[in-house]
Coordinates of C-alpha atoms in Angstrom, one line a residue:
Chain A
M1 CA -3.9 -48.9 26.1
V2 CA -4.1 -45.2 26.0
V3 CA -0.1 -44.7 27.1
K4 CA 2.7 -47.3 26.3
T5 CA 6.4 -46.4 26.8
S6 CA 9.3 -48.4 26.7
Q7 CA 12.8 -47.9 27.9
L8 CA 11.6 -43.8 27.6
S9 CA 14.9 -41.4 28.1
K10 CA 15.6 -38.3 27.3
I11 CA 18.9 -36.7 27.7
Y12 CA 20.0 -33.4 27.4
H13 CA 23.6 -31.8 26.9
L14 CA 24.2 -28.7 28.5
D15 CA 27.6 -27.2 28.4
G16 CA 29.0 -30.4 27.2
V17 CA 27.8 -32.2 30.5
E18 CA 25.6 -35.4 30.0
V19 CA 22.1 -34.1 32.0
R20 CA 19.6 -37.6 32.1
A21 CA 16.1 -36.3 32.8
L22 CA 14.7 -39.2 32.2
V23 CA 16.1 -42.9 32.4
E24 CA 14.6 -45.9 30.5
V25 CA 10.8 -45.2 32.0
N26 CA 8.4 -47.7 31.3
M27 CA 4.8 -47.2 31.8
E28 CA 1.4 -47.8 30.6
I29 CA -1.8 -46.0 31.2
K30 CA -5.0 -48.0 30.6
E31 CA -8.3 -46.2 29.2
G32 CA -10.4 -44.6 31.5
E33 CA -7.6 -44.6 34.4
F34 CA -6.6 -41.8 36.6
I35 CA -2.9 -41.8 37.4
A36 CA -1.2 -39.0 39.6
I37 CA 3.1 -38.6 38.7
M38 CA 4.7 -37.7 41.7
G39 CA 8.4 -37.0 42.7
P40 CA 10.2 -34.0 44.3
S41 CA 11.2 -31.0 41.8
G42 CA 14.5 -32.2 39.6
S43 CA 13.0 -35.9 39.5
G44 CA 12.1 -35.5 35.9
K45 CA 8.2 -34.9 36.0
S46 CA 8.1 -32.1 33.5
T47 CA 10.3 -33.9 31.1
L48 CA 8.0 -36.5 31.4
L49 CA 4.7 -34.5 31.0
N50 CA 6.6 -32.8 27.8
L51 CA 6.9 -36.1 26.3
L52 CA 3.7 -37.2 27.4
G53 CA 2.2 -34.3 25.8
C54 CA 4.1 -34.6 22.9
L55 CA 5.9 -31.4 23.2
D56 CA 9.3 -32.8 22.9
T57 CA 10.5 -36.2 22.0
A58 CA 12.3 -38.6 23.7
S59 CA 16.2 -39.5 22.9
I60 CA 16.0 -43.1 23.2
G61 CA 13.0 -45.1 23.4
E62 CA 9.8 -45.6 21.8
Y63 CA 6.1 -43.7 23.2
W64 CA 2.7 -45.1 22.0
L65 CA -0.2 -42.6 22.2
D66 CA -3.7 -44.1 21.5
G67 CA -2.0 -46.5 19.0
V68 CA 0.2 -44.0 17.4
K69 CA 4.3 -44.2 17.7
V70 CA 5.3 -40.7 18.6
D71 CA 8.7 -39.7 17.1
K72 CA 10.1 -36.8 15.2
T73 CA 8.9 -38.1 11.9
I74 CA 5.3 -37.5 12.4
N75 CA 3.5 -33.9 12.7
L76 CA 3.4 -33.0 16.8
A77 CA 0.9 -30.2 16.4
N78 CA -1.6 -32.4 14.9
I79 CA -1.2 -35.3 17.7
R80 CA -1.4 -32.6 20.4
N81 CA -4.5 -31.1 18.4
Q82 CA -6.0 -34.3 18.2
K83 CA -4.8 -36.4 21.2
I84 CA -3.9 -34.0 24.1
G85 CA -5.9 -31.9 26.2
F86 CA -3.7 -30.0 28.7
V87 CA -4.6 -28.6 32.4
F88 CA -2.0 -26.0 33.3
Q89 CA -1.3 -24.8 36.8
S90 CA -1.4 -21.1 35.8
F91 CA -4.3 -21.6 33.4
N92 CA -2.6 -20.3 30.4
L93 CA -5.6 -18.8 28.5
L94 CA -5.3 -16.1 25.7
S95 CA -6.3 -13.1 27.8
R96 CA -7.3 -11.2 24.6
C97 CA -10.1 -13.8 24.2
D98 CA -13.2 -14.5 26.1
A99 CA -13.8 -18.2 27.7
L100 CA -15.8 -19.0 24.7
H101 CA -13.3 -18.3 21.9
N102 CA -10.4 -19.9 24.3
V103 CA -12.5 -23.2 24.6
E104 CA -12.8 -22.7 20.4
L105 CA -9.1 -22.3 19.6
P106 CA -8.1 -26.2 19.8
M107 CA -11.3 -26.8 17.5
M108 CA -10.2 -23.9 15.2
Y109 CA -6.8 -25.5 14.5
A110 CA -8.8 -28.7 14.0
G111 CA -10.4 -27.0 11.2
V112 CA -14.3 -27.2 13.0
T113 CA -16.4 -24.7 11.5
S114 CA -17.2 -21.6 13.1
K115 CA -20.9 -22.6 14.2
N116 CA -19.9 -26.5 15.4
R117 CA -17.2 -24.8 17.8
Q118 CA -19.3 -22.2 19.3
R119 CA -22.0 -25.1 20.1
K120 CA -19.6 -27.3 21.2
A121 CA -18.0 -24.5 23.4
T122 CA -20.8 -23.7 24.7
E123 CA -21.8 -27.0 25.9
L124 CA -18.5 -27.8 27.5
L125 CA -18.5 -24.4 29.5
E126 CA -22.2 -25.1 30.7
Q127 CA -20.7 -28.4 31.4
V128 CA -17.9 -27.0 33.8
G129 CA -20.4 -25.1 35.3
I130 CA -19.6 -21.6 34.0
G131 CA -22.6 -21.4 31.4
N132 CA -23.0 -18.2 32.3
R133 CA -19.8 -16.3 31.8
L134 CA -19.0 -17.5 27.9
H135 CA -18.4 -13.8 27.2
H136 CA -16.1 -13.0 30.0
L137 CA -12.2 -11.8 29.2
P138 CA -10.0 -14.2 31.9
N139 CA -9.1 -11.2 33.5
Q140 CA -12.9 -11.3 34.6
L141 CA -12.8 -14.5 35.8
S142 CA -11.6 -16.3 39.2
G143 CA -9.1 -18.6 39.4
G144 CA -11.3 -21.5 39.6
E145 CA -13.5 -20.3 37.3
K146 CA -10.2 -19.8 34.7
Q147 CA -9.5 -23.2 35.6
R148 CA -12.8 -24.3 34.6
V149 CA -12.6 -22.6 31.2
A150 CA -8.9 -24.2 30.5
I151 CA -10.6 -27.8 31.4
A152 CA -13.4 -27.2 29.2
R153 CA -11.0 -26.2 26.6
A154 CA -8.9 -29.5 27.2
L155 CA -12.4 -31.4 26.2
A156 CA -12.8 -29.1 23.0
N157 CA -11.2 -31.9 20.6
D158 CA -12.4 -35.0 22.7
P159 CA -8.6 -36.2 23.4
P160 CA -8.0 -39.4 24.5
L161 CA -5.6 -38.3 27.1
I162 CA -6.1 -34.9 29.5
L163 CA -2.5 -34.3 30.7
A164 CA -3.1 -32.0 34.2
D165 CA 0.0 -30.2 35.5
E166 CA -0.5 -29.2 39.1
P167 CA -4.0 -28.1 38.0
T168 CA -4.8 -26.7 41.7
G169 CA -1.3 -25.5 42.4
N170 CA -2.6 -21.6 41.8
L171 CA -5.9 -22.0 43.6
D172 CA -7.0 -21.5 46.9
S173 CA -8.3 -24.9 48.8
I174 CA -11.7 -24.9 47.7
S175 CA -11.5 -23.5 44.3
G176 CA -9.0 -26.8 44.3
Q177 CA -11.5 -29.1 45.5
N178 CA -13.9 -28.2 43.0
I179 CA -11.3 -28.6 40.4
M180 CA -10.5 -31.9 41.8
E181 CA -14.1 -32.8 41.7
I182 CA -14.7 -32.0 38.3
L183 CA -11.8 -33.8 37.1
Q184 CA -12.8 -36.9 39.1
N185 CA -16.5 -36.6 37.5
L186 CA -14.7 -36.5 34.1
N187 CA -12.6 -39.8 35.4
N188 CA -15.9 -41.2 36.1
Q189 CA -17.3 -40.4 32.9
G190 CA -14.5 -42.4 31.1
R191 CA -11.8 -40.0 30.3
T192 CA -8.4 -40.9 31.0
I193 CA -6.5 -38.5 32.9
A194 CA -2.6 -38.0 34.1
M195 CA -1.8 -35.2 36.6
V196 CA 1.6 -34.1 37.8
T197 CA 1.3 -33.0 41.8
H198 CA 3.4 -33.0 44.5
D199 CA 0.0 -32.8 46.8
P200 CA 0.1 -36.6 48.6
N201 CA -3.7 -35.3 49.4
L202 CA -4.4 -35.2 45.8
G203 CA -2.3 -38.3 44.7
E204 CA -4.7 -40.2 47.2
R205 CA -7.3 -39.8 45.5
A206 CA -6.1 -40.8 41.7
D207 CA -6.7 -44.7 40.6
R208 CA -2.5 -44.9 41.1
I209 CA 0.6 -43.1 41.3
I210 CA 3.7 -43.3 39.3
K211 CA 6.6 -42.0 42.0
L212 CA 9.7 -40.6 40.1
M213 CA 13.1 -39.8 41.3
D214 CA 16.2 -38.5 39.7
G215 CA 14.3 -39.4 35.9
R216 CA 13.6 -42.8 37.1
I217 CA 10.4 -44.9 38.1
V218 CA 10.8 -45.8 42.0
S219 CA 7.3 -47.2 42.3
Chain B
M1 CA -10.1 -20.1 7.9
F2 CA -9.4 -17.3 6.0
K3 CA -11.7 -15.0 7.6
E4 CA -10.8 -16.2 11.0
I5 CA -7.0 -15.3 10.5
I6 CA -8.2 -11.9 9.3
V7 CA -10.6 -11.2 12.6
S8 CA -7.9 -12.9 14.5
A9 CA -5.3 -10.1 12.9
L10 CA -7.6 -7.3 13.6
S11 CA -8.4 -8.5 17.3
A12 CA -4.6 -8.4 17.8
L13 CA -4.3 -4.9 16.3
K14 CA -7.0 -3.4 17.9
A15 CA -5.5 -4.6 21.6
N16 CA -3.0 -2.1 20.9
K17 CA -4.4 0.7 19.1
I18 CA -1.9 3.5 19.6
R19 CA 1.2 1.0 18.9
S20 CA -0.7 -0.1 15.6
L21 CA -1.3 3.6 14.6
L22 CA 2.4 4.9 15.1
T23 CA 3.6 1.8 13.5
T24 CA 1.5 1.8 10.4
L25 CA 2.1 5.6 10.3
G26 CA 5.2 5.1 7.9
I27 CA 3.3 3.5 5.7
I28 CA 0.4 6.1 5.7
I29 CA 2.7 8.6 4.8
G30 CA 4.4 6.5 2.4
V31 CA 1.0 5.6 0.7
F32 CA -0.1 9.5 1.1
A33 CA 3.1 10.7 -1.0
V34 CA 3.4 8.2 -3.6
I35 CA -0.5 8.8 -4.2
S36 CA -0.5 12.4 -4.0
L37 CA 2.6 12.8 -6.2
V38 CA 1.7 10.8 -9.2
S39 CA -1.9 12.4 -8.9
L40 CA -0.5 15.7 -9.3
V41 CA 1.8 14.7 -12.3
S42 CA -1.2 12.7 -13.8
G43 CA -3.4 15.9 -13.0
L44 CA -0.9 18.3 -14.6
K45 CA -0.4 15.9 -17.5
K46 CA -4.3 15.8 -18.4
D47 CA -4.4 19.5 -18.1
I48 CA -1.2 20.3 -20.6
K49 CA -2.9 17.4 -23.0
D50 CA -6.3 18.9 -23.1
Q51 CA -4.5 22.4 -23.9
I52 CA -2.5 20.7 -27.0
L53 CA -5.6 19.1 -28.2
G54 CA -7.5 22.3 -27.7
L55 CA -5.2 23.2 -31.0
G56 CA -6.9 21.2 -33.2
G57 CA -6.0 17.9 -34.8
D58 CA -5.3 19.5 -38.2
V59 CA -2.4 21.8 -37.4
L60 CA 1.2 21.1 -37.9
T61 CA 4.0 23.4 -36.1
I62 CA 7.3 23.8 -36.9
S63 CA 10.1 24.6 -34.5
P64 CA 13.4 25.3 -34.7
G65 CA 15.8 23.0 -33.3
N66 CA 15.7 18.8 -33.5
I67 CA 14.1 17.3 -30.8
E68 CA 15.5 13.7 -31.5
E69 CA 19.3 15.7 -31.7
G70 CA 18.1 17.4 -28.6
G71 CA 17.9 20.7 -29.8
F72 CA 14.4 21.7 -28.9
G73 CA 13.8 25.6 -28.6
G74 CA 16.9 26.1 -30.5
G75 CA 18.6 26.2 -27.1
G76 CA 19.1 30.2 -26.8
G77 CA 21.8 32.1 -28.0
M78 CA 23.8 32.1 -31.1
G79 CA 22.3 28.3 -31.8
A80 CA 18.9 29.6 -31.8
M81 CA 19.3 32.4 -33.9
M82 CA 20.7 30.2 -36.7
K83 CA 18.3 27.8 -36.4
S84 CA 15.0 29.6 -36.8
F85 CA 13.3 30.3 -39.8
G86 CA 13.5 33.2 -42.5
M87 CA 10.8 34.3 -44.8
E88 CA 12.5 32.2 -47.5
D89 CA 11.5 29.1 -45.7
V90 CA 8.2 30.0 -45.5
R91 CA 8.5 30.9 -49.3
A92 CA 9.9 27.2 -49.8
I93 CA 6.7 25.8 -48.2
K94 CA 4.3 27.9 -50.1
E95 CA 5.9 27.1 -53.6
A96 CA 6.4 23.4 -53.0
K97 CA 2.3 23.6 -53.2
I98 CA 1.8 20.8 -50.7
P99 CA -1.8 19.4 -51.7
E100 CA -2.8 18.5 -48.0
V101 CA -1.3 21.9 -46.9
K102 CA -4.6 24.6 -46.5
E103 CA -2.9 27.5 -45.1
V104 CA 0.8 28.5 -44.3
N105 CA 1.2 31.3 -41.3
Y106 CA 4.1 31.9 -39.7
Q107 CA 5.0 34.1 -36.9
Y108 CA 7.4 36.3 -34.7
E109 CA 7.7 36.2 -31.1
T110 CA 9.0 38.9 -28.8
Y111 CA 8.4 40.1 -25.3
A112 CA 7.8 44.0 -26.2
R113 CA 7.1 47.1 -23.8
I114 CA 3.6 48.3 -23.8
E115 CA 2.6 51.7 -23.0
Y116 CA -0.5 53.2 -22.4
G117 CA -0.3 56.9 -20.5
E118 CA 1.7 56.2 -17.2
K119 CA 1.1 52.3 -17.6
S120 CA 3.8 50.2 -18.8
Y121 CA 4.0 46.3 -19.2
N122 CA 6.5 43.8 -20.7
T123 CA 4.3 41.4 -22.4
F124 CA 4.4 38.6 -24.8
T125 CA 3.6 40.0 -28.4
L126 CA 3.0 37.9 -31.7
G127 CA 3.5 39.3 -34.9
C128 CA 0.9 37.3 -37.4
E129 CA -1.1 36.8 -40.2
P130 CA -4.6 37.2 -40.0
A131 CA -4.9 33.3 -40.8
L132 CA -3.2 32.4 -37.4
F133 CA -6.7 33.3 -35.7
K134 CA -8.1 31.1 -37.8
I135 CA -5.9 28.0 -37.0
F136 CA -6.2 28.5 -33.5
D137 CA -9.7 29.3 -33.4
N138 CA -9.4 32.6 -31.7
K139 CA -13.1 34.3 -31.6
I140 CA -13.1 38.2 -31.8
L141 CA -15.2 39.8 -28.7
I142 CA -15.3 43.5 -29.6
G143 CA -14.6 45.0 -32.8
R144 CA -12.5 43.5 -35.7
L145 CA -9.5 41.3 -36.4
F146 CA -6.4 43.2 -38.9
D147 CA -7.3 41.6 -42.3
S148 CA -4.7 40.9 -44.9
K149 CA -4.4 44.2 -46.4
E150 CA -3.5 45.8 -42.8
D151 CA -1.0 43.0 -42.8
Q152 CA 0.6 43.5 -46.4
S153 CA 0.9 47.5 -45.6
G154 CA 2.2 46.9 -42.1
G155 CA -0.9 48.7 -40.7
R156 CA -0.4 50.1 -36.9
V157 CA -3.5 48.3 -35.9
T158 CA -3.4 45.6 -32.7
V159 CA -5.7 43.3 -31.4
L160 CA -5.5 42.7 -27.9
G161 CA -6.3 39.5 -25.7
K162 CA -8.9 40.1 -23.2
G163 CA -6.7 39.9 -20.4
M164 CA -4.4 42.4 -21.3
A165 CA -7.1 44.6 -22.5
A166 CA -8.7 44.4 -18.8
K167 CA -5.0 44.9 -17.3
I168 CA -4.6 48.2 -19.0
F169 CA -7.9 49.5 -19.4
G170 CA -9.8 47.9 -16.5
S171 CA -12.4 46.6 -18.3
A172 CA -12.2 45.1 -22.2
D173 CA -15.2 47.6 -23.7
R174 CA -13.1 50.5 -22.5
A175 CA -9.9 49.3 -24.7
L176 CA -11.7 50.0 -28.4
D177 CA -10.1 52.4 -30.7
K178 CA -7.3 53.5 -28.1
E179 CA -3.8 54.0 -29.3
I180 CA -0.9 52.1 -27.3
K181 CA 2.9 52.2 -27.8
V182 CA 4.4 49.1 -28.8
E183 CA 8.0 49.4 -28.3
G184 CA 7.5 52.8 -28.5
K185 CA 5.4 53.3 -31.8
S186 CA 1.7 53.9 -31.7
F187 CA -0.6 51.2 -32.8
K188 CA -4.8 51.6 -32.8
I189 CA -6.8 48.8 -30.9
I190 CA -9.1 47.4 -33.1
G191 CA -10.4 44.5 -31.6
I192 CA -10.4 42.4 -28.5
L193 CA -10.3 38.6 -28.5
D194 CA -12.6 36.5 -26.6
E195 CA -11.5 34.6 -23.3
T196 CA -9.5 31.1 -24.1
D197 CA -8.3 28.2 -21.9
M198 CA -5.5 27.8 -24.3
N199 CA -2.0 28.2 -23.4
F200 CA 1.3 28.9 -25.2
G201 CA 3.3 26.6 -23.0
P202 CA 4.0 29.3 -19.8
V203 CA 2.4 32.1 -21.5
D204 CA -1.2 32.9 -21.0
V205 CA -3.0 33.7 -24.4
N206 CA -5.4 36.2 -22.8
D207 CA -2.4 38.6 -22.2
V208 CA -1.2 38.4 -25.8
V209 CA -0.9 41.3 -27.9
Y210 CA -1.3 40.4 -31.7
I211 CA -0.1 43.0 -34.5
P212 CA 0.3 42.1 -38.2
A213 CA 3.4 40.1 -39.3
E214 CA 5.0 42.9 -41.5
S215 CA 4.3 45.3 -38.8
A216 CA 6.3 43.3 -36.6
K217 CA 9.2 42.9 -39.1
K218 CA 8.9 46.8 -39.8
Y219 CA 8.7 48.7 -36.3
L220 CA 9.7 45.8 -34.0
E221 CA 12.7 44.9 -36.1
L222 CA 12.1 41.4 -35.9
S223 CA 13.6 39.1 -38.8
R224 CA 13.3 35.8 -37.9
I225 CA 10.2 33.7 -37.6
S226 CA 9.8 31.6 -34.6
E227 CA 7.5 29.2 -35.8
I228 CA 5.6 28.0 -38.7
H229 CA 1.9 26.7 -38.6
L230 CA 0.4 24.7 -41.5
K231 CA -3.3 24.5 -41.1
L232 CA -3.8 21.1 -43.2
I233 CA -7.0 20.3 -45.2
S234 CA -8.0 17.7 -43.3
D235 CA -6.7 15.7 -40.4
Q236 CA -6.4 12.5 -42.1
D237 CA -3.6 13.9 -43.7
I238 CA -1.4 14.9 -40.8
L239 CA 1.4 12.1 -41.7
T240 CA 1.6 12.7 -45.2
A241 CA 1.8 16.3 -44.7
K242 CA 4.4 16.1 -42.0
R243 CA 6.5 14.0 -44.3
K244 CA 6.3 16.2 -47.1
V245 CA 6.8 19.2 -45.4
E246 CA 10.1 17.9 -43.7
K247 CA 11.3 16.8 -47.3
V248 CA 10.5 20.2 -48.8
L249 CA 12.4 22.0 -45.6
K250 CA 15.5 19.9 -45.4
E251 CA 16.2 20.5 -49.0
S252 CA 15.8 24.2 -48.6
R253 CA 17.7 24.5 -45.3
G254 CA 20.5 21.7 -46.5
M255 CA 19.6 20.0 -42.8
N256 CA 17.5 18.7 -40.4
D257 CA 17.5 21.4 -38.1
F258 CA 13.8 21.9 -37.3
T259 CA 10.9 19.8 -36.2
V260 CA 7.5 19.0 -37.6
L261 CA 5.3 18.7 -34.3
T262 CA 2.1 17.1 -35.0
P263 CA -0.6 17.2 -32.1
D264 CA -0.1 13.1 -31.3
S265 CA 3.9 14.2 -31.2
M266 CA 3.5 16.7 -28.7
T267 CA 1.2 14.8 -26.4
S268 CA 3.8 11.5 -26.4
L269 CA 6.6 14.1 -25.7
I270 CA 4.3 15.5 -22.5
D271 CA 4.0 11.5 -22.0
D272 CA 7.4 11.0 -22.0
I273 CA 8.4 13.7 -19.7
M274 CA 5.6 13.5 -17.0
G275 CA 6.6 9.5 -17.3
M276 CA 9.7 10.2 -16.1
L277 CA 8.8 12.4 -13.5
T278 CA 6.2 10.3 -12.2
T279 CA 8.9 7.1 -12.0
A280 CA 11.3 9.5 -10.0
L281 CA 8.8 11.0 -7.6
A282 CA 7.4 7.4 -7.1
G283 CA 10.8 6.0 -6.3
I284 CA 11.8 8.8 -4.0
S285 CA 8.4 8.1 -2.1
A286 CA 9.0 4.4 -2.2
I287 CA 11.7 5.1 0.4
S288 CA 9.4 5.9 2.3
L289 CA 7.3 3.1 2.1
L290 CA 10.9 1.2 2.9
V291 CA 11.1 2.9 5.8
G292 CA 7.6 2.5 6.8
G293 CA 8.2 -1.5 6.3
I294 CA 11.5 -1.4 8.5
G295 CA 9.1 0.3 11.4
I296 CA 6.8 -2.7 10.5
M297 CA 9.5 -5.4 11.3
N298 CA 10.8 -3.4 14.4
I299 CA 7.6 -3.6 15.7
M300 CA 6.4 -7.3 14.9
L301 CA 9.8 -8.3 16.2
V302 CA 9.0 -6.8 19.8
S303 CA 5.5 -8.3 19.6
V304 CA 6.4 -11.8 18.7
T305 CA 8.6 -11.9 21.8
E306 CA 6.1 -10.2 23.9
R307 CA 3.5 -13.1 22.6
T308 CA 5.8 -16.0 23.3
K309 CA 3.6 -17.3 25.8
E310 CA 1.1 -16.8 23.5
I311 CA 2.6 -18.9 20.6
G312 CA 3.8 -21.4 23.6
I313 CA -0.3 -21.8 24.3
R314 CA -1.3 -22.0 20.5
K315 CA 1.5 -24.6 19.7
A316 CA 0.0 -26.5 22.9
L317 CA -3.5 -26.5 21.4
G318 CA -2.6 -27.8 18.3
A319 CA -1.1 -24.9 15.9
T320 CA 1.5 -26.1 13.6
D321 CA 4.2 -23.7 12.5
A322 CA 2.7 -22.6 9.5
N323 CA -0.5 -21.5 11.5
I324 CA 1.6 -19.4 13.8
L325 CA 3.3 -17.7 10.4
T326 CA 0.3 -17.5 8.7
Q327 CA -1.2 -15.9 11.8
F328 CA 2.1 -13.2 12.5
L329 CA 2.0 -12.5 8.6
A330 CA -1.9 -11.5 8.2
E331 CA -0.9 -9.1 11.2
A332 CA 1.8 -7.3 9.6
V333 CA -0.2 -7.3 6.2
V334 CA -3.6 -6.2 7.6
L335 CA -1.7 -3.6 9.3
C336 CA -0.1 -2.5 6.0
I337 CA -3.3 -2.6 3.8
L338 CA -5.1 -0.5 6.5
G339 CA -2.1 2.3 6.5
G340 CA -2.5 2.0 2.9
F341 CA -6.1 2.9 2.8
L342 CA -5.4 5.5 5.4
G343 CA -2.8 7.1 3.4
L344 CA -5.4 6.6 0.5
G345 CA -8.0 8.6 2.3
L346 CA -5.4 11.5 3.0
S347 CA -4.7 11.8 -0.4
A348 CA -8.2 11.6 -2.0
L349 CA -8.6 14.5 0.9
L350 CA -5.7 16.4 -0.4
S351 CA -7.0 15.8 -4.0
F352 CA -10.4 17.2 -3.0
I353 CA -9.1 20.3 -1.7
L354 CA -6.4 21.3 -4.5
N355 CA -9.2 20.7 -7.2
Q356 CA -11.6 22.7 -5.0
F357 CA -9.7 25.3 -3.9
T358 CA -6.7 25.9 -6.1
E359 CA -6.0 25.8 -9.8
V360 CA -4.1 22.9 -9.3
P361 CA -5.1 19.9 -11.0
S362 CA -5.2 16.4 -9.2
H363 CA -6.2 13.3 -10.6
I364 CA -6.3 10.1 -8.7
E365 CA -6.2 7.2 -10.9
P366 CA -7.5 3.9 -10.3
A367 CA -4.6 2.0 -11.3
T368 CA -2.9 4.3 -8.8
I369 CA -5.1 3.1 -6.2
L370 CA -4.4 -0.6 -6.9
L371 CA -0.7 -0.1 -7.0
A372 CA -0.8 1.6 -3.7
I373 CA -2.5 -1.0 -1.7
A374 CA -0.5 -3.9 -3.8
F375 CA 2.6 -2.1 -2.6
S376 CA 1.9 -1.6 1.1
A377 CA 0.6 -5.0 1.1
S378 CA 3.7 -6.3 -0.4
V379 CA 5.7 -4.3 2.5
G380 CA 4.0 -6.1 5.0
L381 CA 4.7 -9.3 3.4
I382 CA 8.3 -8.7 3.0
F383 CA 9.0 -6.9 6.4
G384 CA 6.6 -9.2 8.1
T385 CA 8.2 -12.4 7.1
A386 CA 11.2 -12.4 9.4
P387 CA 9.2 -11.3 12.6
A388 CA 6.4 -14.5 11.7
L389 CA 9.4 -17.0 10.8
K390 CA 10.6 -16.1 14.1
A391 CA 7.3 -16.9 15.9
A392 CA 6.8 -20.0 14.0
K393 CA 10.0 -21.2 15.3
K394 CA 9.3 -21.1 18.6
D395 CA 9.7 -24.3 20.8
P396 CA 6.9 -24.7 22.7
I397 CA 8.4 -25.3 25.8
E398 CA 10.3 -22.4 26.0
A399 CA 7.5 -20.6 24.8
L400 CA 5.2 -22.0 27.4
R401 CA 7.7 -21.3 30.2
Y402 CA 7.9 -17.3 29.0
E403 CA 6.7 -15.3 31.4

């Protein structure tokens, strides 16, 4: 089991008003699964993603990621570095760094030596089909290429879970198709992927859909 | 990791070249000011010390006024008159027969009017015994020095520094055997001294007019001796001789209103004065470093806000708060050190130009360089901390959302 949550809840207090963004979510993601998280805006998708991605901790409930209990007492930065690979809607590459350096970044924070980083990053970029673009800056790349770099970066430390947040949201349909194919290929190779989307066509390509509504899982 | 931090800091600074340069301008100017001023003072100190040591290590100089009581140089006016020496003091020292002292010498000093034909100068004039030339190692260029017979009889002869002779006669060799008027009395020029680097404070030794001590007393009506010089048998006896002379003079004058200067005490006096000057100047220049530091902090704060998204991305990828703190702190420190080196380069250039084209000595000491770089690095550390902390504390979710 890569992900297991029990009674996971997130409550915000805005000007003294209690906002329950996520209510008693129980879910599991098995190793090698490709799940889609869907729901209208305000349904708690982002909150769930932030919790799963260890960018935030739950108010109530428990979250186990790859055998580690995630709460305030552990170093979230290290967990993110080792166990999560993020793919964002808006790519979020560092504009000053070339493709290679962007992919190296998570490995740098993991303390991998420069030589090993470069070798691994080159391999990963070749694997996502842009081995010929190693030294291009993000603004010299097309949207689809940027997202490929981002996927390569997400794979850098071989994390047990890849979190993709609307990975095709900023792409034209052809590039979007290509990115989906890459993700499905990765899944076929055994990677565990959780993807947030509001596109039903994309959701159908996942093994399973988790639907959220008003902070609760509805199906 | 260290290398990566520096490389990453440099690339961040390179991305905003003009801004980085402008930001560090305060540091550049600050370091430039500190190093240039300190080097100038240290060059001056070296120059003055060289001149004092040029006097030789075996000469004691007795000056009126007590340095420890703040009366160095007599203070001027009536006080100075009272404190200056008379023949009775010279006699007292001579009669004490201090074994370490080889020669006792005294000098009268005044600014006298020198005339030759239509030309007239107001110049530093020394009334001295012939032995003074020996004490100060003056070499004769043309003619001869006056002897003790001419001194004792108050002969109307004079010896000129080379510079003075050249001023009056165009060149030194034309001066010999001419008659000049000193305060209206004619003196015959019997010798010209060779050029020397030595200085009496503000007086250029090459412009001095020398006449026998007795003649100064007789014709220039000088009665108070301004300095007594003692030539010692060896420079090993300096402190013993100093103590003995002090005892003799104190007894004969009844009070301690004089100072016996050894070459060491003169250089340490210079050290004291220059040390104070250096501290004051460095303090003033440090203010510009402070202002530079505030500029660094200001721009780093702007930069942290601008790069909120970058901070969010880095944190999502696993950067710890410490990683982010180090990154921004390194940028501030690297920026300041670069500024420090640029300022150093500028002052090295200034020092080179001063030494090459002017008489102003400038001397950059290695310790000064180290101090300046260490100082600019600390400015970076101190003023970079607040922005770096701000960056490190950013919430990753909000930072990622920032556009």
